[in-house]
PDB file of C-alpha atoms and ligand atoms in Angstrom:
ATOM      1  CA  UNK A   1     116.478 111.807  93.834  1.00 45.00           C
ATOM      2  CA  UNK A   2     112.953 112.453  93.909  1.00 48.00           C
ATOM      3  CA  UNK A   3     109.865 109.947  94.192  1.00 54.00           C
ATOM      4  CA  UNK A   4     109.923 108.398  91.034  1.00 49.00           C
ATOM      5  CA  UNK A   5     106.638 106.548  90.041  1.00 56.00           C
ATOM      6  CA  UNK A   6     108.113 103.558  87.869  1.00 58.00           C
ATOM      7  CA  UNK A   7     104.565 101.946  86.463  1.00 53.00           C
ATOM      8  CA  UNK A   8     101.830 102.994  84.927  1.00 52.00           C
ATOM      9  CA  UNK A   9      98.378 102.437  86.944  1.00 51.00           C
ATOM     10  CA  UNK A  10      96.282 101.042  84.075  1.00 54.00           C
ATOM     11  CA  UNK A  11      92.967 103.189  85.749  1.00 49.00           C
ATOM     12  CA  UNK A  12      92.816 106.384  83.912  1.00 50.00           C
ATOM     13  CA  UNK A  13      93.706 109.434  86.572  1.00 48.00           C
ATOM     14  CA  UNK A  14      89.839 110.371  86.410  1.00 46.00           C
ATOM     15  CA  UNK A  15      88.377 107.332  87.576  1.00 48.00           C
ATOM     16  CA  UNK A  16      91.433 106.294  90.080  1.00 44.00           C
ATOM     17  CA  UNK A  17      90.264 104.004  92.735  1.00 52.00           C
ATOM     18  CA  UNK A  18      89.475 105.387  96.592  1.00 82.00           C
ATOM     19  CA  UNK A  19      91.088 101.966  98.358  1.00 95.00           C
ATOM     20  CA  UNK A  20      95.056 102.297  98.040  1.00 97.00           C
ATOM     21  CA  UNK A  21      97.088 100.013  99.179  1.00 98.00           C
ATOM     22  CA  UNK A  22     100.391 100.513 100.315  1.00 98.00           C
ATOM     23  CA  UNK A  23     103.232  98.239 100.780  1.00 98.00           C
ATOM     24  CA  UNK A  24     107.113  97.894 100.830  1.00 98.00           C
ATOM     25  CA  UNK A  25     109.845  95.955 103.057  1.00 97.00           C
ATOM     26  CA  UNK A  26     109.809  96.609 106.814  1.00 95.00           C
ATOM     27  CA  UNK A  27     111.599  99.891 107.605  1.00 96.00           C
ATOM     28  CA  UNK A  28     111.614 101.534 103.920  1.00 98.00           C
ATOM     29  CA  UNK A  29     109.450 104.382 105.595  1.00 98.00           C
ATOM     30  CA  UNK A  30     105.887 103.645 104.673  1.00 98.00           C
ATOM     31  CA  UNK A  31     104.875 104.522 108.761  1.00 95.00           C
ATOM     32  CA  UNK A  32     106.925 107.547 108.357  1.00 97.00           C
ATOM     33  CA  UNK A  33     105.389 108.725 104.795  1.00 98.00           C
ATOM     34  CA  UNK A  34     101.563 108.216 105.719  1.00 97.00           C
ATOM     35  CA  UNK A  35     101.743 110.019 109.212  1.00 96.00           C
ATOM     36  CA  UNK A  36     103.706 113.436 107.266  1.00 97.00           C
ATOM     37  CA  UNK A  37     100.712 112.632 104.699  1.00 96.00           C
ATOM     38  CA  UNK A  38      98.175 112.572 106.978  1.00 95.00           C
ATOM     39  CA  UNK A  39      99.142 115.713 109.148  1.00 95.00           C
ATOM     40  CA  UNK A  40      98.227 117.503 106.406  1.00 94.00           C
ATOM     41  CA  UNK A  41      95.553 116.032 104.868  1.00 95.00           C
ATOM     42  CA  UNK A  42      93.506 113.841 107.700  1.00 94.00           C
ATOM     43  CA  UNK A  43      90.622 113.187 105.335  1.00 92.00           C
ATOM     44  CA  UNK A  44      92.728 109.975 104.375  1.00 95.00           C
ATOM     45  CA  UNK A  45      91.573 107.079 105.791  1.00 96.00           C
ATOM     46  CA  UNK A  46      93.748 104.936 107.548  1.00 97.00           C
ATOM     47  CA  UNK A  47      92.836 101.448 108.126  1.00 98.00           C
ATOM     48  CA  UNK A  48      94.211 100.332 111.543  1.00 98.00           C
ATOM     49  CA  UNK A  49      95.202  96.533 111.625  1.00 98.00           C
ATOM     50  CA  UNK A  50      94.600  93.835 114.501  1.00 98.00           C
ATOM     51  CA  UNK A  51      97.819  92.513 115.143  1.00 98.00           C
ATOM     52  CA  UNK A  52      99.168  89.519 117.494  1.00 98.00           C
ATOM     53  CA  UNK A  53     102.765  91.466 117.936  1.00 97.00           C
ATOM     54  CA  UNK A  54     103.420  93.046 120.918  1.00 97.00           C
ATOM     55  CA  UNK A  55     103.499  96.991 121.073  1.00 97.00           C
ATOM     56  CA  UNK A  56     106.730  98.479 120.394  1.00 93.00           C
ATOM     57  CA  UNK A  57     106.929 101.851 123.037  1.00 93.00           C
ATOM     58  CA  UNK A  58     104.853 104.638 122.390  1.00 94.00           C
ATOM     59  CA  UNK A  59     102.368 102.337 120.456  1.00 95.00           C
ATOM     60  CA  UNK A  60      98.851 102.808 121.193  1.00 97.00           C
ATOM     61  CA  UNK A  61      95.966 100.092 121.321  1.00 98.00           C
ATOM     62  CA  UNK A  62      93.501 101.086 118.633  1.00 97.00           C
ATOM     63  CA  UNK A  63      95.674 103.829 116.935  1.00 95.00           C
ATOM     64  CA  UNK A  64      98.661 102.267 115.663  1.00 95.00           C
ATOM     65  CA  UNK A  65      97.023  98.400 116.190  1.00 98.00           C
ATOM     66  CA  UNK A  66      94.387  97.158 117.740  1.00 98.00           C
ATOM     67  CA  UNK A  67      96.542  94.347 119.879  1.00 98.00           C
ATOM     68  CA  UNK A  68      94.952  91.195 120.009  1.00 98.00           C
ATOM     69  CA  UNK A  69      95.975  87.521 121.347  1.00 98.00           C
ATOM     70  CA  UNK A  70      96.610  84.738 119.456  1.00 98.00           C
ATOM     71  CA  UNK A  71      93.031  83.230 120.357  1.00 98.00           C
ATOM     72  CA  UNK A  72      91.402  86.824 119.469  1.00 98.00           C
ATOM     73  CA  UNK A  73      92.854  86.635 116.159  1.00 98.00           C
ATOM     74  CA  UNK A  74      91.691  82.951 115.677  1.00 98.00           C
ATOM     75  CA  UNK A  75      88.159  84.538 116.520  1.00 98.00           C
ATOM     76  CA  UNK A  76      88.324  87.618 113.834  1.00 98.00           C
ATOM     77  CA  UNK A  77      89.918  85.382 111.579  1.00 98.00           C
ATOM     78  CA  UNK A  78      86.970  82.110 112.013  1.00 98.00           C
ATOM     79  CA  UNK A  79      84.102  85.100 111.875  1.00 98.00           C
ATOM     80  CA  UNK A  80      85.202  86.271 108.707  1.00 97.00           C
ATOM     81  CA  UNK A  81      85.930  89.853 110.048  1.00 98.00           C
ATOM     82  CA  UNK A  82      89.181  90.365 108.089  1.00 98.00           C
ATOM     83  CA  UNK A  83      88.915  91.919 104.569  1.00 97.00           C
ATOM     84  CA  UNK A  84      92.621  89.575 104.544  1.00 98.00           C
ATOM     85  CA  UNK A  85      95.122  88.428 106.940  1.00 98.00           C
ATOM     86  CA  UNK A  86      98.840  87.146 106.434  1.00 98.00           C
ATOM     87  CA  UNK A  87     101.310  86.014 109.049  1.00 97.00           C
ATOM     88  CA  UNK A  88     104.779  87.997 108.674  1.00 95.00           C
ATOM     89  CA  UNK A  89     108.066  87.806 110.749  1.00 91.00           C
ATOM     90  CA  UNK A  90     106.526  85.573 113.302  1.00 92.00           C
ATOM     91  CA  UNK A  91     103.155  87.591 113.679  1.00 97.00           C
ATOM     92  CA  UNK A  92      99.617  87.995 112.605  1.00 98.00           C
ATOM     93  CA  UNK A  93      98.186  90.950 110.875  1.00 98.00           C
ATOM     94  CA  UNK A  94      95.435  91.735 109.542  1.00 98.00           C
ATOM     95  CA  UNK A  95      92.192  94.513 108.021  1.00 98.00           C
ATOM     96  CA  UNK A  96      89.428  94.717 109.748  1.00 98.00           C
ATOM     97  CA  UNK A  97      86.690  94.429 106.845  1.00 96.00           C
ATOM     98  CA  UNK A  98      83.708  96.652 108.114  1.00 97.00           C
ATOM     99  CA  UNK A  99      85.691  99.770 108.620  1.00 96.00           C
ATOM    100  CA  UNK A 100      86.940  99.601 105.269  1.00 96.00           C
ATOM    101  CA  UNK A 101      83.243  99.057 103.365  1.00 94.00           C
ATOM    102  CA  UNK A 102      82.246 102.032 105.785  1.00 94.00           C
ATOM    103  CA  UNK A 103      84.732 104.592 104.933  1.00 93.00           C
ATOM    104  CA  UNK A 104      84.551 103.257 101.143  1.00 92.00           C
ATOM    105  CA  UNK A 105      80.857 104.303 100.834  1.00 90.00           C
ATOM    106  CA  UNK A 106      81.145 107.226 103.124  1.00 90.00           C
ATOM    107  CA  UNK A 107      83.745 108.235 100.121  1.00 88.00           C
ATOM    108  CA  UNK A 108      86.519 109.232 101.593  1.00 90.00           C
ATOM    109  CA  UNK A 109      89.827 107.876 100.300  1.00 93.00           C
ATOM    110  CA  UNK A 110      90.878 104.797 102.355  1.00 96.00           C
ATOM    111  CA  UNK A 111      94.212 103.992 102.719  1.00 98.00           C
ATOM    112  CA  UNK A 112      95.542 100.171 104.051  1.00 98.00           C
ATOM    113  CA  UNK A 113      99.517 100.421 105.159  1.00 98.00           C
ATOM    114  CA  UNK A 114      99.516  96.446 104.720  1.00 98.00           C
ATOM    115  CA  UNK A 115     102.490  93.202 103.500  1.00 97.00           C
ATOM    116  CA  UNK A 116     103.012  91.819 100.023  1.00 97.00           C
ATOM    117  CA  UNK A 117     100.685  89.037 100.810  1.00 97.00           C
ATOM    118  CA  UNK A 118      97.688  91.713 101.831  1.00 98.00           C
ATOM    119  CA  UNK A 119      98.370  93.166  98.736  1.00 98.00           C
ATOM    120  CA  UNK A 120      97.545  90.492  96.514  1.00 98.00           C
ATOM    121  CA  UNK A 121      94.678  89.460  98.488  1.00 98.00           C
ATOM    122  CA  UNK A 122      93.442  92.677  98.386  1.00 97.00           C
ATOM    123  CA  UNK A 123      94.480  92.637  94.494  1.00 96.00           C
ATOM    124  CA  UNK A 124      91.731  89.550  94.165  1.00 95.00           C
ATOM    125  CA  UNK A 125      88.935  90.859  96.497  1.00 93.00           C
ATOM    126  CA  UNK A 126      88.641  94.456  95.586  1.00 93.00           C
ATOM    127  CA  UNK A 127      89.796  94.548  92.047  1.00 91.00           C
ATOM    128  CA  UNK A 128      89.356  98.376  92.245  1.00 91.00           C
ATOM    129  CA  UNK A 129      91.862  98.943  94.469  1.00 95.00           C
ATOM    130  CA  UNK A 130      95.272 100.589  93.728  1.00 96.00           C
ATOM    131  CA  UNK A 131      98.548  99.135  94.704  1.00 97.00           C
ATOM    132  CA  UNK A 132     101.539 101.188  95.288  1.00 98.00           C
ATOM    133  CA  UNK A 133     104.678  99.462  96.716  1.00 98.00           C
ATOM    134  CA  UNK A 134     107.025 102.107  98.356  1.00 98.00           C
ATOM    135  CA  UNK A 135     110.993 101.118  97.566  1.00 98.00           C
ATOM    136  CA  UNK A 136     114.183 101.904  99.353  1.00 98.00           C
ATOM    137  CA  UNK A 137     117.223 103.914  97.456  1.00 98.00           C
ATOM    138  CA  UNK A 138     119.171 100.831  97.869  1.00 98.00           C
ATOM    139  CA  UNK A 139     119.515  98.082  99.694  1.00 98.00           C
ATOM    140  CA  UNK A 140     122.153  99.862 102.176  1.00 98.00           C
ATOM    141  CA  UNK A 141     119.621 102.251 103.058  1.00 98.00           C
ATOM    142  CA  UNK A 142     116.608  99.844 103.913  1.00 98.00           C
ATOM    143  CA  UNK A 143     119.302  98.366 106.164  1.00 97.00           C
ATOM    144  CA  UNK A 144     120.414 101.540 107.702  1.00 97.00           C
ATOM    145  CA  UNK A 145     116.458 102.401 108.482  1.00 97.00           C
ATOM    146  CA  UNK A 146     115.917  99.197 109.735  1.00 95.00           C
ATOM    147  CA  UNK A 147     118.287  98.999 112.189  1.00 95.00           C
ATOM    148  CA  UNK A 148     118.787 102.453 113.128  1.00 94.00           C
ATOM    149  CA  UNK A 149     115.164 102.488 114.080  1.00 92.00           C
ATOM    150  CA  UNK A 150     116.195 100.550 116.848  1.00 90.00           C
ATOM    151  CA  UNK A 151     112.592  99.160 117.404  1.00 89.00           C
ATOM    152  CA  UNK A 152     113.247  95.243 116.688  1.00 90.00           C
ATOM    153  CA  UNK A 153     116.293  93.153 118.321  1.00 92.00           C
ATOM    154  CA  UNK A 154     118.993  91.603 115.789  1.00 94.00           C
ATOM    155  CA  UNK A 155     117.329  88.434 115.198  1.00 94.00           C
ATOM    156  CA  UNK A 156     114.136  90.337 114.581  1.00 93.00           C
ATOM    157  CA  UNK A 157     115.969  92.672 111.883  1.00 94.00           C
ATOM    158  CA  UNK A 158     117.778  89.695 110.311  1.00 95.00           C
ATOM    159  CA  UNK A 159     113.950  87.521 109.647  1.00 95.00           C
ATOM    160  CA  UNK A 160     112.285  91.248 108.490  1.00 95.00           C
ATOM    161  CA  UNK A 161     115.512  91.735 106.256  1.00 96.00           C
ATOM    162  CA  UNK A 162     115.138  87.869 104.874  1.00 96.00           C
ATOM    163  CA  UNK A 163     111.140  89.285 104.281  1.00 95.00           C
ATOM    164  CA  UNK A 164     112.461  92.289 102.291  1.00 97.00           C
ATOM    165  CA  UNK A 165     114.239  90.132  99.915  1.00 98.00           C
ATOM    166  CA  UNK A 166     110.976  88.803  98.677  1.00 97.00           C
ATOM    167  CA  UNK A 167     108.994  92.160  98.946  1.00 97.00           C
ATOM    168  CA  UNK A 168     111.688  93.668  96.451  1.00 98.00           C
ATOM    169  CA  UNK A 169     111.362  91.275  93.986  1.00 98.00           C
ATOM    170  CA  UNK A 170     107.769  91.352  93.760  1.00 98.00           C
ATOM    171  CA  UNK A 171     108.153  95.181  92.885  1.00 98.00           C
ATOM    172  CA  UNK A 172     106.483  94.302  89.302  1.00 98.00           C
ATOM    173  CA  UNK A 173     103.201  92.926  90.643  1.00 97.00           C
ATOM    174  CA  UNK A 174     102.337  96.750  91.925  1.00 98.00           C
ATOM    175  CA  UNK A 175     100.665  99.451  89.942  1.00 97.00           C
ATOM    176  CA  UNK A 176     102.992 102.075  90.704  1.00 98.00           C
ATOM    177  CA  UNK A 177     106.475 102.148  92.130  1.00 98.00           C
ATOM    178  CA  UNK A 178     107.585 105.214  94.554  1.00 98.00           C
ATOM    179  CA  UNK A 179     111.299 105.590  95.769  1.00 98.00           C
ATOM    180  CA  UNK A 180     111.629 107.110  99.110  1.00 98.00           C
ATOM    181  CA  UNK A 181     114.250 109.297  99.164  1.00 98.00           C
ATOM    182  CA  UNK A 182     112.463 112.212 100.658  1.00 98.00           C
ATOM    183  CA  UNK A 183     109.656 111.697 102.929  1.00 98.00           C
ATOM    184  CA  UNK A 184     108.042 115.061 101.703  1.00 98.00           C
ATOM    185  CA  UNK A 185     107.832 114.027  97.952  1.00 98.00           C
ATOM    186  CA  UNK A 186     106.529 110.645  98.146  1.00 98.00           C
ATOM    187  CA  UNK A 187     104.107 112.016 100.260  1.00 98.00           C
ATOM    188  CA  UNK A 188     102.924 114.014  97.815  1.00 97.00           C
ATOM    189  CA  UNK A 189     103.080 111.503  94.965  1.00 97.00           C
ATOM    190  CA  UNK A 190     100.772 109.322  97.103  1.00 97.00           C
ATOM    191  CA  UNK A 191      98.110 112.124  97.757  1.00 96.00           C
ATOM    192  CA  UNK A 192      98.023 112.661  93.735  1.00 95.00           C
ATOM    193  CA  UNK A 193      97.831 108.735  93.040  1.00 95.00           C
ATOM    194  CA  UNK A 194      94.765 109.081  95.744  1.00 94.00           C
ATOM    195  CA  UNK A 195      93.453 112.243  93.795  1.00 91.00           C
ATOM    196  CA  UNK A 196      93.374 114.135  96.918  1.00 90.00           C
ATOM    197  CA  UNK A 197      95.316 117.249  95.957  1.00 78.00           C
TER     198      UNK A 197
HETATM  199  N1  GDP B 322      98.721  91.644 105.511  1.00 59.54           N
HETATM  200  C1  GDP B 322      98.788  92.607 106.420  1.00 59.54           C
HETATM  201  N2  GDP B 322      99.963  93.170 106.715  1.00 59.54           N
HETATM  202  C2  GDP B 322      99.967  94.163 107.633  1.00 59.54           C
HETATM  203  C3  GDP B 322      98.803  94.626 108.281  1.00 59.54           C
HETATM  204  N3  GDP B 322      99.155  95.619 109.142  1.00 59.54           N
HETATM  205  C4  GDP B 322     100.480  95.781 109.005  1.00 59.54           C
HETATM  206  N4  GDP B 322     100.984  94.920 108.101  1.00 59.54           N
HETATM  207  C5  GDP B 322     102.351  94.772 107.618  1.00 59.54           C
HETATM  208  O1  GDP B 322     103.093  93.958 108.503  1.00 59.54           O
HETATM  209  C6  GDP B 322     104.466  94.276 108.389  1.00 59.54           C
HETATM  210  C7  GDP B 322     105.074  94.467 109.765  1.00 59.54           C
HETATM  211  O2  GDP B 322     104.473  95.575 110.403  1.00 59.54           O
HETATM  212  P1  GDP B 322     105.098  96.155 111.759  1.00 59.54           P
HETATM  213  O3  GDP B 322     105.333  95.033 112.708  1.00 59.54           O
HETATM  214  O4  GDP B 322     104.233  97.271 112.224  1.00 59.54           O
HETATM  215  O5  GDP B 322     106.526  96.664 111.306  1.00 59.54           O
HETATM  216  P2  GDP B 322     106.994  97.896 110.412  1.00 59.54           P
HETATM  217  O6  GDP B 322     106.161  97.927 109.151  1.00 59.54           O
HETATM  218  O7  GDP B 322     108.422  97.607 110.171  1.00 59.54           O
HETATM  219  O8  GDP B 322     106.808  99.140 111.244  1.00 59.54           O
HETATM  220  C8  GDP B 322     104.532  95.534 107.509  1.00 59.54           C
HETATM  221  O9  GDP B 322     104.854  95.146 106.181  1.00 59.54           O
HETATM  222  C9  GDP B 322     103.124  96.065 107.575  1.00 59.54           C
HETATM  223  O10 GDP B 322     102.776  96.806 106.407  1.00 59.54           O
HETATM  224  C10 GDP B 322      97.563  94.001 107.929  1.00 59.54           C
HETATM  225  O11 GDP B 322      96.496  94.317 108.427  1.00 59.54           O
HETATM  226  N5  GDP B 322      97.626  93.010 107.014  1.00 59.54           N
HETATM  227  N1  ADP B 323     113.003 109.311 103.292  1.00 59.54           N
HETATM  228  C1  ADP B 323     113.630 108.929 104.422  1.00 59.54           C
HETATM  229  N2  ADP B 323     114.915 109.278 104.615  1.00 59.54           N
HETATM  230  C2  ADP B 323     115.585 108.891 105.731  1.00 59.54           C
HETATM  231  N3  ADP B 323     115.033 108.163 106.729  1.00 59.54           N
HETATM  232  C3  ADP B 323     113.753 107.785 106.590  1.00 59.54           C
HETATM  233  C4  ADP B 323     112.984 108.155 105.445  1.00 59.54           C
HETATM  234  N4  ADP B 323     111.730 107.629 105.597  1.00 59.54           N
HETATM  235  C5  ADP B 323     111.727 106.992 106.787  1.00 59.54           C
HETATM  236  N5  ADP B 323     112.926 107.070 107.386  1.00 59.54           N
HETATM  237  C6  ADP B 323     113.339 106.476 108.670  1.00 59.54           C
HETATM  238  O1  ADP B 323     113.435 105.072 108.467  1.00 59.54           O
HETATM  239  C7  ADP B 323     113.014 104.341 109.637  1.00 59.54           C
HETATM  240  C8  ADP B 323     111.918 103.364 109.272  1.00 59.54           C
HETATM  241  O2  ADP B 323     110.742 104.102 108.908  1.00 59.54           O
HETATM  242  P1  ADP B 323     109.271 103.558 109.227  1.00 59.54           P
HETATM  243  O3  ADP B 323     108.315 104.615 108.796  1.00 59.54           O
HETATM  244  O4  ADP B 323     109.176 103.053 110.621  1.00 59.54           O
HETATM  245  O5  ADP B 323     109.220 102.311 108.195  1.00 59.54           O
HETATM  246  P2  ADP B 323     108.099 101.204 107.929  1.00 59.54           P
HETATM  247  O6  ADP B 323     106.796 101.739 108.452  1.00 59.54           O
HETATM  248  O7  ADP B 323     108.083 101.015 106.440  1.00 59.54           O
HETATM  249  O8  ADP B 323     108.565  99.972 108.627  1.00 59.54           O
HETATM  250  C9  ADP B 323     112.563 105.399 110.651  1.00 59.54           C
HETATM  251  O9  ADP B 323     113.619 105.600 111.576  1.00 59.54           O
HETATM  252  C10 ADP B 323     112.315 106.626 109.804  1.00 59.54           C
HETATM  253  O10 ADP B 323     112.528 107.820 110.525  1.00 59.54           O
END
């Protein structure tokens, strides 16, 4: 099956918003689609979050994250430095604002890879902004990621899984609805939705 979008973005394709957001349950491929996105068009803008988790192997300070303690995060938090924050799974996460406003005026598109509960606040601060929630096959396959990913422990899988539930269910509040099946066609549908190609 192909990426199917499912809504209708209620922005005319000729005025689409630069600031995309996109969300979907832990492990549905969202990491996966915006890095075979981005290889071939690195104009997108990816916001990278501050986070309080720790970094999985291979994870690098200030390209995947920027990994911050819990007293850090306090700080950025306090100082108003986060265009939104949300706690999920036992961590903190959140957008550094002034990168954002900067690569919004410098007009490139900007992309933020961000939870349910970023979404929405993005949804009430920067009402031009597009949301695009990214949605397993089935519920068999979002398991199978998940786990065969092998990046989180079983207790860690079970509380991002229990996350999930509510992520899926909130499917409606998004603009537009992609499946990933195949990597290479949602990343496609997401460059159109961003009117880069
Ligand atoms: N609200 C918010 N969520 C974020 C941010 N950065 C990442 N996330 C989300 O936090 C969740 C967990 O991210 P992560 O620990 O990297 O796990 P993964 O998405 O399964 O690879 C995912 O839904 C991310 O999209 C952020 O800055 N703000
Ligand atoms: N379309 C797809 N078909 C099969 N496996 C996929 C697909 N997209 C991603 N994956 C795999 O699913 C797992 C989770 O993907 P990842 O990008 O880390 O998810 P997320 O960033 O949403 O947590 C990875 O092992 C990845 O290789």
């Amino acid at each position: 099956m192909a990426a199917t979008p499912r809504g209708t973005s209620p922005v005319p394709p000729d005025v689409r918003p630069r600031l995309t957001v996109l969300s979907g349950p832990s492990g549905v491929g969202k990491s996966t689609v915006v890095a075979h996105m981005r290889k071939a068009h690195p104009e997108v803008w990816l916001s990278v979050s501050a986070t309080t988790r720790k970094p999985r192997p291979g994870e690098q300070d200030g390209v995947h994250y920027f990994f911050v303690t819990d007293d850090e995060m306090d700080k950025l938090i306090a100082n108003g430095e986060l265009l939104e924050w949300a706690e999920f799974a036992g961590n903190r996460y959140g957008t550094p604002r002034a990168a954002v406003l900067e690569h919004l005026e410098s007009g490139l598109p900007v992309l933020l890879e961000i939870d349910l509960q970023g979404a929405r606040q993005v949804r009430e601060s920067m009402t031009e902004a597009q949301l695009v929630f990214l949605a397993p096959p089935s519920w068999e396959e979002l398991v199978r990621r998940l786990t065969g990913r092998g990046t989180e422990s079983p207790e860690v899988v079970e509380r991002r899984l229990e996350a999930a539930k509510i992520e899926l269910a909130a499917e409606p509040e998004f603009d537009t609805t992609l499946v990933n099946t195949s990597v290479e066609d949602v990343a496609r549908e997401l460059l159109a939705l961003m009117n880069v190609v």
